[in-house]
Coordinates of C-alpha atoms in Angstrom, one line a residue:
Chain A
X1 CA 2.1 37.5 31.9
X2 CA 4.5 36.7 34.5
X3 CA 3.4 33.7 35.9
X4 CA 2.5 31.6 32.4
X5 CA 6.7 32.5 31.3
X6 CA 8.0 31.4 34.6
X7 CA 5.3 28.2 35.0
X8 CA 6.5 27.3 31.8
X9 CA 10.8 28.2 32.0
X10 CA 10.9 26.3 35.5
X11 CA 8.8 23.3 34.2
X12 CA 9.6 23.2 30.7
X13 CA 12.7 24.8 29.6
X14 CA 14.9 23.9 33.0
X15 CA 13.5 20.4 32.4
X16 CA 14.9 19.9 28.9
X17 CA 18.2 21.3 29.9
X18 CA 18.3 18.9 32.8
X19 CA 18.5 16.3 29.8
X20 CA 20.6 18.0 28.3
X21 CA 23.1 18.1 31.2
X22 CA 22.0 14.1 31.9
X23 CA 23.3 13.4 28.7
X24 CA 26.7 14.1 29.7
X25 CA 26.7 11.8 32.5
X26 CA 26.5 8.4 33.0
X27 CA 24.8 6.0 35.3
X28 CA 26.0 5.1 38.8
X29 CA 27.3 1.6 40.0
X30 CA 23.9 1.7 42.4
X31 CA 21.8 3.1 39.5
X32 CA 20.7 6.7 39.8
X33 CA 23.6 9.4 38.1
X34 CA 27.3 8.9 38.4
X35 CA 27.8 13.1 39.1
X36 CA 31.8 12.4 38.9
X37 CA 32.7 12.0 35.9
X38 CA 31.3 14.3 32.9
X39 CA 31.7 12.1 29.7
X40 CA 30.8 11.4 25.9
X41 CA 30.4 7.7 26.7
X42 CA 26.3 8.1 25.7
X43 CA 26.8 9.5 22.3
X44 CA 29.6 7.3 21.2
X45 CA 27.1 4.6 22.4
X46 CA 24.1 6.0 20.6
X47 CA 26.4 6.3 17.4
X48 CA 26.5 1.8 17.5
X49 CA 24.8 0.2 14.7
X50 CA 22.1 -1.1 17.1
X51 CA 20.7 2.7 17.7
X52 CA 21.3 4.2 14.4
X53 CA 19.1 1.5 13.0
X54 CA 16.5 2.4 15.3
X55 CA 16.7 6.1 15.1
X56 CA 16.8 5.5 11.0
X57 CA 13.6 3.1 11.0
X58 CA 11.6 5.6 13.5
X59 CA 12.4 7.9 10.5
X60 CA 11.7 6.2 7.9
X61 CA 8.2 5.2 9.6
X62 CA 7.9 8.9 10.2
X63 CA 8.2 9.7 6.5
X64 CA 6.3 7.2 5.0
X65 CA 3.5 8.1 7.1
X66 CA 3.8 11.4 6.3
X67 CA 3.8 10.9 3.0
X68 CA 0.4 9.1 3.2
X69 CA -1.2 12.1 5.1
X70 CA -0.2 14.6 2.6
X71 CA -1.9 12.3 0.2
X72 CA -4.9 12.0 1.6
X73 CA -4.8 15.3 3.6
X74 CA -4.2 17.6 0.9
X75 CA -7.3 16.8 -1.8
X76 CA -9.2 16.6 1.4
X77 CA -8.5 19.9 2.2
X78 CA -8.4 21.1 -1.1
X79 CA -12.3 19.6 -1.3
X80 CA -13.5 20.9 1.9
X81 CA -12.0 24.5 0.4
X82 CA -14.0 24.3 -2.9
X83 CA -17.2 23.2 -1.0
X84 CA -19.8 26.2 -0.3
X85 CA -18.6 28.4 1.8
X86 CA -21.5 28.1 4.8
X87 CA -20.6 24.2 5.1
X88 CA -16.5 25.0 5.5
X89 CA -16.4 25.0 8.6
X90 CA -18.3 22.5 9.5
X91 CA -16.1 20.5 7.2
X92 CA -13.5 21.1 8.4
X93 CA -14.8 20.2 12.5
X94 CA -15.6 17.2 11.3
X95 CA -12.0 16.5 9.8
X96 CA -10.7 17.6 13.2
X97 CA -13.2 16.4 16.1
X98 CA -11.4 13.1 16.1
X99 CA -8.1 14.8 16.6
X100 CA -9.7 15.7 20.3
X101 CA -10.5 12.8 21.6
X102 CA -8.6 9.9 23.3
X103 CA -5.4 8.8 21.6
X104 CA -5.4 5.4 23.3
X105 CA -8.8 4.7 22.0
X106 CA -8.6 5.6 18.7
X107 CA -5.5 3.3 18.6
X108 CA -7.3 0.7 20.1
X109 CA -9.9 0.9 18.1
X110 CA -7.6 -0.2 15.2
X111 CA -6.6 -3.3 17.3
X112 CA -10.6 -4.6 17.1
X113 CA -10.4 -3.6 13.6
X114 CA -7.3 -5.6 11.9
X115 CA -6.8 -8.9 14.5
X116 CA -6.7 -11.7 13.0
X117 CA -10.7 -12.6 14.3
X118 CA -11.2 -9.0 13.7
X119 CA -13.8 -7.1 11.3
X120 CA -11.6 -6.5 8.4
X121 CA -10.6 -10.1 8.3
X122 CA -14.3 -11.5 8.9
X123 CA -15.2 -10.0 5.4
X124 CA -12.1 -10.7 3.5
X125 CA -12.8 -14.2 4.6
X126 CA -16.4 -13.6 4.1
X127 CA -16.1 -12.0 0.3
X128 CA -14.0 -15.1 0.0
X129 CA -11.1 -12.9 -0.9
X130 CA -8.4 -14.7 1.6
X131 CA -9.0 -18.4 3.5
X132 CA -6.7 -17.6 6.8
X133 CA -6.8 -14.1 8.4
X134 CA -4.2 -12.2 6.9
X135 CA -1.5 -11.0 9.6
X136 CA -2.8 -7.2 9.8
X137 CA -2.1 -6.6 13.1
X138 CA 1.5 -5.9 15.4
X139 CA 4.0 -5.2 12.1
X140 CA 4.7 -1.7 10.4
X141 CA 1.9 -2.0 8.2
X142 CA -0.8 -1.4 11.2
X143 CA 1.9 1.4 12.9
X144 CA 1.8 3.4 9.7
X145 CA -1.4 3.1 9.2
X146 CA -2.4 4.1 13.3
X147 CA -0.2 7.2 12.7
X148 CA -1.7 8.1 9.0
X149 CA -5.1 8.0 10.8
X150 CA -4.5 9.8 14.4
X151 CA -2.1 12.6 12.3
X152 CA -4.3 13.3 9.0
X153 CA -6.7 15.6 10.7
X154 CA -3.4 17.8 11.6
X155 CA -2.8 17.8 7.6
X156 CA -6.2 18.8 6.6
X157 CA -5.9 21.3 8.7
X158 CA -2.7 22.9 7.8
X159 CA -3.4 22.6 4.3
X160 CA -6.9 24.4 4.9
X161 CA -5.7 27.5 6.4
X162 CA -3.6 28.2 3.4
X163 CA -6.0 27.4 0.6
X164 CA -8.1 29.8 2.6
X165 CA -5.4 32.5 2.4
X166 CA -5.2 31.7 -1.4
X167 CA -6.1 34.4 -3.7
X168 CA -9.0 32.1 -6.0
X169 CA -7.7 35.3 -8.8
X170 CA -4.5 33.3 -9.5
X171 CA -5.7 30.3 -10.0
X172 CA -8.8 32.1 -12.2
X173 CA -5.6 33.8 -14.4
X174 CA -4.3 30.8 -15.0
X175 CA -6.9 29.1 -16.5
X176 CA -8.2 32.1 -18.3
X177 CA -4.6 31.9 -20.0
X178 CA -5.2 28.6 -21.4
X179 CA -3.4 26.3 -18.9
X180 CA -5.6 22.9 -17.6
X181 CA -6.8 22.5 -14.7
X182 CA -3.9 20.2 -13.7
X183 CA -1.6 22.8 -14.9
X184 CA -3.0 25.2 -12.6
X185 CA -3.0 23.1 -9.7
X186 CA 0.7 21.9 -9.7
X187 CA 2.3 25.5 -11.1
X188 CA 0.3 27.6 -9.1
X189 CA -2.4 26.3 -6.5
X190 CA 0.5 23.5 -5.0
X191 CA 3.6 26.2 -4.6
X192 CA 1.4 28.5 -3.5
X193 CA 0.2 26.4 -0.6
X194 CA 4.2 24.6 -0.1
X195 CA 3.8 26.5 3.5
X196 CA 0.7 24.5 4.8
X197 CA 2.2 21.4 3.2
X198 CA 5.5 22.0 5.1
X199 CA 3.9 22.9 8.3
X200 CA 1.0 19.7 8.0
X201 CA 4.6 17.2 7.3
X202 CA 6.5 18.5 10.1
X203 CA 3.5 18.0 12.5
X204 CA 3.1 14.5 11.6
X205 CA 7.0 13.7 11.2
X206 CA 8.0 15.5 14.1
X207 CA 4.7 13.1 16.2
X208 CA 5.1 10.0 14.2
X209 CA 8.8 9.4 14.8
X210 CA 8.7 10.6 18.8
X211 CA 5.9 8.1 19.0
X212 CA 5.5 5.8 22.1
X213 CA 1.7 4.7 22.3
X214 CA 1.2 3.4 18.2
X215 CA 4.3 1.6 17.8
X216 CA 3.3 -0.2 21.2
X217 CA 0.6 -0.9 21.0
X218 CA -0.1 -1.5 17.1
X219 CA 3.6 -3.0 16.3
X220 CA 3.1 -5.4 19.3
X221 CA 6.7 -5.1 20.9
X222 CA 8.3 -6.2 18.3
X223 CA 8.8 -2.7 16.5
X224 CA 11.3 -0.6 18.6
X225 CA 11.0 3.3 17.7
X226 CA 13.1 6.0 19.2
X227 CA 9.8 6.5 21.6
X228 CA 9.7 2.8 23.2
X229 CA 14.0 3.2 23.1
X230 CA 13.6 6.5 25.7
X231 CA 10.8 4.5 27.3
X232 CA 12.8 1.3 27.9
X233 CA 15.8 3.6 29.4
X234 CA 13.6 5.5 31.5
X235 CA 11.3 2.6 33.7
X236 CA 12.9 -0.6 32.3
X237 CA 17.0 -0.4 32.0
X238 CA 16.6 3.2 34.4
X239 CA 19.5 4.1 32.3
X240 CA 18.4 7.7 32.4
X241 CA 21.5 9.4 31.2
X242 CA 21.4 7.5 28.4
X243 CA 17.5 8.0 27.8
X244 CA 18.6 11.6 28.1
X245 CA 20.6 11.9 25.5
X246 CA 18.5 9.9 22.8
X247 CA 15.8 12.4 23.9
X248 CA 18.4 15.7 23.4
X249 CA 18.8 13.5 19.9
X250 CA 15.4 13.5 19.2
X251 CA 15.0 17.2 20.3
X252 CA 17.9 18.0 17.4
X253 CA 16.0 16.5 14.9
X254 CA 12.6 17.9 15.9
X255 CA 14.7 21.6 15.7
X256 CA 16.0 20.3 12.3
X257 CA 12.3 19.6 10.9
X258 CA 11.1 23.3 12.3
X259 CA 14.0 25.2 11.0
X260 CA 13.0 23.2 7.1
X261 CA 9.4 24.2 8.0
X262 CA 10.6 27.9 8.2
X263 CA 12.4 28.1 5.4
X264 CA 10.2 26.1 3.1
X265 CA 7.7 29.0 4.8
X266 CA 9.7 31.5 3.4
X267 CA 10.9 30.3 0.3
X268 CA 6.6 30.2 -0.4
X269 CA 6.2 33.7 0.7
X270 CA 3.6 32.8 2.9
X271 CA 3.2 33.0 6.8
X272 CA 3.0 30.3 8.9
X273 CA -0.1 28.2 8.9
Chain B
X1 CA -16.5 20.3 -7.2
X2 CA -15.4 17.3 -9.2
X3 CA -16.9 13.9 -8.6
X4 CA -13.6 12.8 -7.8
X5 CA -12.8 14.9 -4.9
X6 CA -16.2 15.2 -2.9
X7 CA -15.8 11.1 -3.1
X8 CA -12.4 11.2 -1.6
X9 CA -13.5 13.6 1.0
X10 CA -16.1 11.5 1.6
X11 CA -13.6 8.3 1.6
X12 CA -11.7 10.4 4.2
X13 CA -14.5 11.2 6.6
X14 CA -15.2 7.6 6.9
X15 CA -11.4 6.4 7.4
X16 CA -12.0 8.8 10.6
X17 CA -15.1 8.0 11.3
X18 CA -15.3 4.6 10.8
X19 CA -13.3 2.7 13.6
X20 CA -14.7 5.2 16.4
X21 CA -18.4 4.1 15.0
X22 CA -17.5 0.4 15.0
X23 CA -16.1 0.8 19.1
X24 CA -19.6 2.6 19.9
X25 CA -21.8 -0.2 18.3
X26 CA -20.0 -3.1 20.0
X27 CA -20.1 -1.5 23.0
X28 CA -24.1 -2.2 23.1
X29 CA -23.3 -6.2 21.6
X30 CA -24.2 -8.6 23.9
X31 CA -21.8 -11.0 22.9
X32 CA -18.3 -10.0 24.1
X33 CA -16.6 -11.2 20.9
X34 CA -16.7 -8.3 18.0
X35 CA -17.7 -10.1 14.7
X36 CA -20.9 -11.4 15.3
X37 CA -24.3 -9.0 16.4
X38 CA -25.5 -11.1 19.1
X39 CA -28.4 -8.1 20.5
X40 CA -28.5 -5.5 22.5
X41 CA -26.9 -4.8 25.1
X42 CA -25.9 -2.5 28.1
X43 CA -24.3 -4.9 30.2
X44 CA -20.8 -3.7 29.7
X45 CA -22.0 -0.4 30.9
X46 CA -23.2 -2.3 33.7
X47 CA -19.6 -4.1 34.4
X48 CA -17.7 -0.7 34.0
X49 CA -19.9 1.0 36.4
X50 CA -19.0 -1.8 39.3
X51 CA -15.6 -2.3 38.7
X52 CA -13.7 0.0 41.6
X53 CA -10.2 0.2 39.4
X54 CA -12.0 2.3 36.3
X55 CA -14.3 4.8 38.9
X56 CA -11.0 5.5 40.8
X57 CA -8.7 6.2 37.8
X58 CA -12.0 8.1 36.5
X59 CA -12.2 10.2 39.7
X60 CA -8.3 11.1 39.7
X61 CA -8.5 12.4 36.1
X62 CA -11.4 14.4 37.3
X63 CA -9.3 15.7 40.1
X64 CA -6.2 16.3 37.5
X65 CA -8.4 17.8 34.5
X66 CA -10.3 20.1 36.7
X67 CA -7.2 21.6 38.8
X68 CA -4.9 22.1 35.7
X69 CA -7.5 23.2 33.9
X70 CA -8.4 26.1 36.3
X71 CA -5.0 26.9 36.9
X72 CA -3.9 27.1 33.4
X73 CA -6.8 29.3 32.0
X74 CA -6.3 31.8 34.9
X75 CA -2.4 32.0 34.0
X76 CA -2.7 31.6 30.4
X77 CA -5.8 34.0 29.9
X78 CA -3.1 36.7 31.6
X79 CA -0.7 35.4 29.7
X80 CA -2.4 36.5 26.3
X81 CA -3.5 39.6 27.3
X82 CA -0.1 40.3 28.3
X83 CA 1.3 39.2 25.1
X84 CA -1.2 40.6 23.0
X85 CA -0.3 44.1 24.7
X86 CA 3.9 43.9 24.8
X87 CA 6.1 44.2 22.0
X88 CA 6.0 41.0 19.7
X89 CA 8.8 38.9 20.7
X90 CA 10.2 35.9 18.6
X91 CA 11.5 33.8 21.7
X92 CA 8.4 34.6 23.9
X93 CA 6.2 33.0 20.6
X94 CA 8.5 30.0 20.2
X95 CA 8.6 29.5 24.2
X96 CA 4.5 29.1 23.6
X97 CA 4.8 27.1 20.8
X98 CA 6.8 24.9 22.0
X99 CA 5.0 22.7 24.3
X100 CA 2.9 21.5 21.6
X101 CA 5.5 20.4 19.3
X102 CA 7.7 18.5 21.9
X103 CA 7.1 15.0 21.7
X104 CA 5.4 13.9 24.7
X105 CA 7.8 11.5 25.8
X106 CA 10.6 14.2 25.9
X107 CA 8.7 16.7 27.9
X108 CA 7.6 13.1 30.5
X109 CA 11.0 11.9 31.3
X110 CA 12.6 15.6 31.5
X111 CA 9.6 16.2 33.9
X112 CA 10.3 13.1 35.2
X113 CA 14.3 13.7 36.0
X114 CA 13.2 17.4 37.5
X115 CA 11.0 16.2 39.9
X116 CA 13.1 13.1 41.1
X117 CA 16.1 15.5 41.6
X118 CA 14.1 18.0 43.2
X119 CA 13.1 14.8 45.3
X120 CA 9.2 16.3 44.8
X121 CA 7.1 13.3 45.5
X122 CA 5.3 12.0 42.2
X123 CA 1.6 11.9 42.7
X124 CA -1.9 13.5 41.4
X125 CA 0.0 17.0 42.3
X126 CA 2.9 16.3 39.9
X127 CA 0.7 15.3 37.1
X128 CA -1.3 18.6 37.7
X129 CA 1.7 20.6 37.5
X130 CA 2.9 18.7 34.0
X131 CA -0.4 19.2 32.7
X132 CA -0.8 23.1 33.0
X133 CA 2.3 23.1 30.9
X134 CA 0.7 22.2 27.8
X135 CA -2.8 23.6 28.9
X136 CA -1.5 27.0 29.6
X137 CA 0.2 27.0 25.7
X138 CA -3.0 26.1 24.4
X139 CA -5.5 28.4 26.4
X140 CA -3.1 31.1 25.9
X141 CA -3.0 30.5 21.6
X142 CA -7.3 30.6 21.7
X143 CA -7.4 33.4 23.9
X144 CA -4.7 35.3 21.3
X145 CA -6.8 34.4 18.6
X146 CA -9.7 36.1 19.8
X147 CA -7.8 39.2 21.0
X148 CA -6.7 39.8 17.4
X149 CA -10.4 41.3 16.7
X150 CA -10.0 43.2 20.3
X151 CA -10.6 46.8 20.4
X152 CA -8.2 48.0 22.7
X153 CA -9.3 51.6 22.7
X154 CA -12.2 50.0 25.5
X155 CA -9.6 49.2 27.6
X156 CA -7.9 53.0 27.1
X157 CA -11.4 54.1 27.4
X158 CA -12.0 52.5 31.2
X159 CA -7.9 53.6 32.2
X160 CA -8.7 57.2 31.0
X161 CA -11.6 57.4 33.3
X162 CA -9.9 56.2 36.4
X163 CA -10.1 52.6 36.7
X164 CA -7.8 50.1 37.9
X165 CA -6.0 48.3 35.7
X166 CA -7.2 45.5 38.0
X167 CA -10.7 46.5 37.8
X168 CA -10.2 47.5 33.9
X169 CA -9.4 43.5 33.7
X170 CA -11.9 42.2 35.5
X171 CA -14.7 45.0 34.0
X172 CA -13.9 45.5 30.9
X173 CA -11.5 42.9 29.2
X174 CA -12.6 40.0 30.6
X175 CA -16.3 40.0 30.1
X176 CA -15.8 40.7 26.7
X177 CA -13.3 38.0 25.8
X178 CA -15.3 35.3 28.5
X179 CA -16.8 33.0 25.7
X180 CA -13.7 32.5 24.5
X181 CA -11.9 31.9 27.8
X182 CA -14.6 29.3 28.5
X183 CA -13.7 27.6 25.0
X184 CA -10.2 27.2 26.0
X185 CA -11.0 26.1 29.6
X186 CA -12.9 23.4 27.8
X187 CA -10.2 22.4 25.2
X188 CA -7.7 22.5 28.1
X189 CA -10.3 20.1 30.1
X190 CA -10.5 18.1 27.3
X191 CA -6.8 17.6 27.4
X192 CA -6.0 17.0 30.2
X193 CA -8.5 14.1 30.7
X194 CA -7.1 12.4 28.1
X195 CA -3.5 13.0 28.0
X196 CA -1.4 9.5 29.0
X197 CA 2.2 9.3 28.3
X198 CA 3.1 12.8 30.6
X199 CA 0.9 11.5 33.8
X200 CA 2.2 7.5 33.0
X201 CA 5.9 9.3 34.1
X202 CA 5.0 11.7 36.3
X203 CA 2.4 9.8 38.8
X204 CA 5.0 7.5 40.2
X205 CA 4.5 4.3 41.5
X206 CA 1.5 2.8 43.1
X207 CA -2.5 2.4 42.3
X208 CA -3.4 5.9 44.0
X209 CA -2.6 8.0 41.3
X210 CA -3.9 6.1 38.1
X211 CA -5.6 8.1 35.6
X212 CA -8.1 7.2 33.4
X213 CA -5.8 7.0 30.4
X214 CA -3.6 4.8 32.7
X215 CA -6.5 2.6 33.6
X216 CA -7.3 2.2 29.9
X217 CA -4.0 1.6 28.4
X218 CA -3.7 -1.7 31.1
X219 CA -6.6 -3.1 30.0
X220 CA -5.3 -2.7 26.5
X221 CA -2.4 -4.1 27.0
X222 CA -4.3 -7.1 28.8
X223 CA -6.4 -7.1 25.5
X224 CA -9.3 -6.7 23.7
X225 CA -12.1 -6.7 26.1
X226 CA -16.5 -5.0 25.2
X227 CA -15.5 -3.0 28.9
X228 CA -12.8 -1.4 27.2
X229 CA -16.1 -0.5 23.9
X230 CA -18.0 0.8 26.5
X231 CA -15.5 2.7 28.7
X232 CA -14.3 4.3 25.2
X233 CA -18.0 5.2 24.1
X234 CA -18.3 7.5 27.1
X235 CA -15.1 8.9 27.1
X236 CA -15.7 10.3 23.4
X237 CA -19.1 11.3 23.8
X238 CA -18.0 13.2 26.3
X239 CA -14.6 14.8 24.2
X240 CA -17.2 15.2 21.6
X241 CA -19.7 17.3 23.8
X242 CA -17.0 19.4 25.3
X243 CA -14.8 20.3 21.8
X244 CA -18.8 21.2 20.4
X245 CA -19.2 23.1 23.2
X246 CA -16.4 25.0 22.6
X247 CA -16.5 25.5 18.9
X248 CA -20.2 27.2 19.7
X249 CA -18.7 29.4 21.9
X250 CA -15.8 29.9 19.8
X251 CA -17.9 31.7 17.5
X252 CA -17.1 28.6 15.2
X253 CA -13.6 29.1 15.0
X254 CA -12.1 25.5 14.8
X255 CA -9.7 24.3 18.1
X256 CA -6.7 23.8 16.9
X257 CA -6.2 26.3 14.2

């Protein structure tokens, strides 16, 4: 057990409190770190309009995408859990299997799909339902919709496992009782799952708004997330203090998702999924 | 099941589906442009295989999946059985979760400060040791999962009559938990190969130590090309065959969960 704690304190932990110490620091004259002088000069920095925006965009990119996988996610999984029991989990491989393989290509992928001389505008311009290709590709419309795709699979997944941990006898009471079928779903079937749900949105919020790859790849450099921002610090500006501490910011709000994860967790009674 | 619902699964099986099985068939179009079906074709396959940049990248990835991979399923197979065997701890579960809930950027440039400070020189050896970071959290979670079911009273069995608890490892526990070990090995492979943003930070400058996903993500950038089709056909066939692999092994227990 030894070696996996200490190969993982000496290059994880003691990594991310390097940051955190970085933060506090700012860059030399010659580049590198100015060891001097401790400061605050990189948060009051990160508090300017400039950064806020960014940090507020990433998540309100983040959420919105998240919203759209819970939406599709959730009566996916509830489908898959309602199917007959010896195809589940085979259902629910094929949900995942694309979550395994390569990021960059599945992004890519999406680039062939929605330029402008692309599939999806070929047949809108085929079915006659637009004359120029309509601008698909490299705005917030193709980075949510990258992240909705390479996250979903997370949702159905975490959404799964509790359905599966659902007593069906609840749900069977209910009904019996005289309550609909929609009734049923939204007073007992949805709280009783609000710990998948949680879990599912904190995956893809907590990925979607420290993403690099999508927003540069599918936003076309013109959409700056908190990702490209760290990225841009770290081998463009080699500001790294300052990358540091939009990272230890980043790292706040990712402990601020988990800790409503765990108490939405709770507050449902259930365990984790 | 409602009408409704098996269509919307269905809906959402071909949102996932769909722009992986439009890369594979383009990557066999003759023409390089991808809106017209111009024939058949394997000449992209033809152009990957000659071009020196892509078999390089491919043969570092090889080096960097194989090494971390063996590395982290020897210390993260230990690392559940050790787990599964102490006292549950809260901070020893969070320390495991927690490399696969750290953005990848974060985890790159802290990697990426540690090593410059330590002035360790960034290379194929610095991606390997970022890359058993996450690997050894994810061998270690399938491993617990199938220790759950493991009847420890085996392992008290082989102690009481004398063995090792080297030997009782090696005899007993091990064999027993192998398929599993092999799933995880094959996850972590599977990783590891394709995993970008950590070994974009930590290779360092210079052409030597491009992987794959390095290689790739240039030509992207450059733009749409049928090489890039072909190169991503093989590279998911291949993710595809290892993750099935593993699930068969797994006795069907889904990666991931």
């Amino acid at each position: 057990m030894a070696p996996g704690l200490l190969w993982l304190t000496a290059l994880m932990i003691v990594p991310c409190l390097l940051i955190f110490v970085l933060a506090f620091y700012e860059r030399g004259i010659y580049g590198g770190i100015d060891w001097n002088a401790p400061t605050l000069g990189n948060f009051r920095r990160a508090a300017d309009y400039l950064y806020v925006s960014i940090f507020l965009d990433s998540a309100r990119i983040a959420a919105i995408t998240t919203a759209i996988a819970l939406l599709i996610g959730y009566p996916a999984a509830f489908a898959i859990s309602r199917a007959p029991a010896r195809w589940q989990t085979s259902l629910l491989f094929l949900a995942i299997l694309p979550f395994w393989t390569n990021y960059l290509i599945r992004t890519y992928a999406w680039i062939v799909l929605l330029n402008p001389v692309g599939l999806i505008n070929s047949a809108l311009i085929g079915i006659g339902a637009t004359i120029a290709p309509l601008p698909l590709l490299y705005n917030e419309f193709a980075v949510i919709l990258g992240l909705v795709y390479s996250y979903t699979p997370f949702v159905v997944l975490a959404i799964y496992s509790s359905l599966q941990r659902l007593d069906p006898s609840y749900a069977e009471a209910s009904r019996d009782l005289g309550a609909s079928a929609l009734t049923t779903f939204l007073r007992i079937t949805l709280p009783l799952t609000a710990a998948g749900v949680a879990a599912g949105a904190v995956f893809v919020f907590v990925l979607s708004i420290g993403n690099f790859v999508t927003p540069d790849l599918l936003g076309g450099g013109k959409l700056q997330m908190i990702g490209n921002l760290i990225y841009d610090q770290f081998l463009t500006a080699r500001d790294w203090p300052f990358g540091a501490t939009l990272s230890g910011l980043l790292i706040a709000l990712m402990m601020l998702a988990l800790a409503f994860q765990a108490m939405a967790a709770r507050h449902a009674g259930g365990g984790h999924a | 099941m409602p009408k409704v619902l098996s269509a919307h699964l269905a809906a959402t099986y071909a949102f996932l589906y769909l722009p992986i099985a439009v890369l594979i068939a383009l990557s066999f179009n003759k023409a390089g442009l991808p809106t017209v079906w111009t024939g058949f074709s394997l000449e992209w396959y033809g152009k990957l295989a000659a071009n020196p940049k892509i078999l390089a990248s491919g043969w570092n990835s090889l080096v960097v999946a194989v090494v971390s991979t063996v590395i982290a399923t020897t210390i993260g197979t230990l690392l559940a059985v050790g787990v599964e065997r102490s006292r549950h701890s809260a901070a020893r579960d969070a320390l495991l979760f927690a490399p696969m809930i750290i953005p990848d950027i974060v985890l790159a440039i802290a990697l990426l400060s540690f090593f410059t400070l330590l002035k360790f020189s960034l290379g194929l050896s610095s991606i390997i040791l970022a890359h058993v970071v996450f690997n050894i959290a994810f061998v270690c979670a399938v491993v617990r999962a199938r220790l759950k079911s493991f009847d420890w009273s085996l392992v008290e069995a082989s102690r009481d009559l004398g063995a090792g608890a080297f030997v009782t490892f090696w005899r007993i526990t091990l064999p027993l938990i192998l398929p599993a070990v092999i799933a995880a090995a094959l996850l972590a492979f599977t990783l590891s190969i394709d995993e970008f943003i950590i070994a974009y930070f930590t290779a360092g400058a210079g052409q030597s130590s491009t992987t794959l996903p390095m290689q790739i993500y240039a030509m992207i950038r450059f733009g749409v090309t049928p090489e890039i089709n072909a190169m991503a056909t093989i590279v998911m066939l291949l993710s595809f065959v290892l993750v099935l692999s593993a699930q068969r092994l797994n006795r069907g227990r889904i990666p991931g969960s």
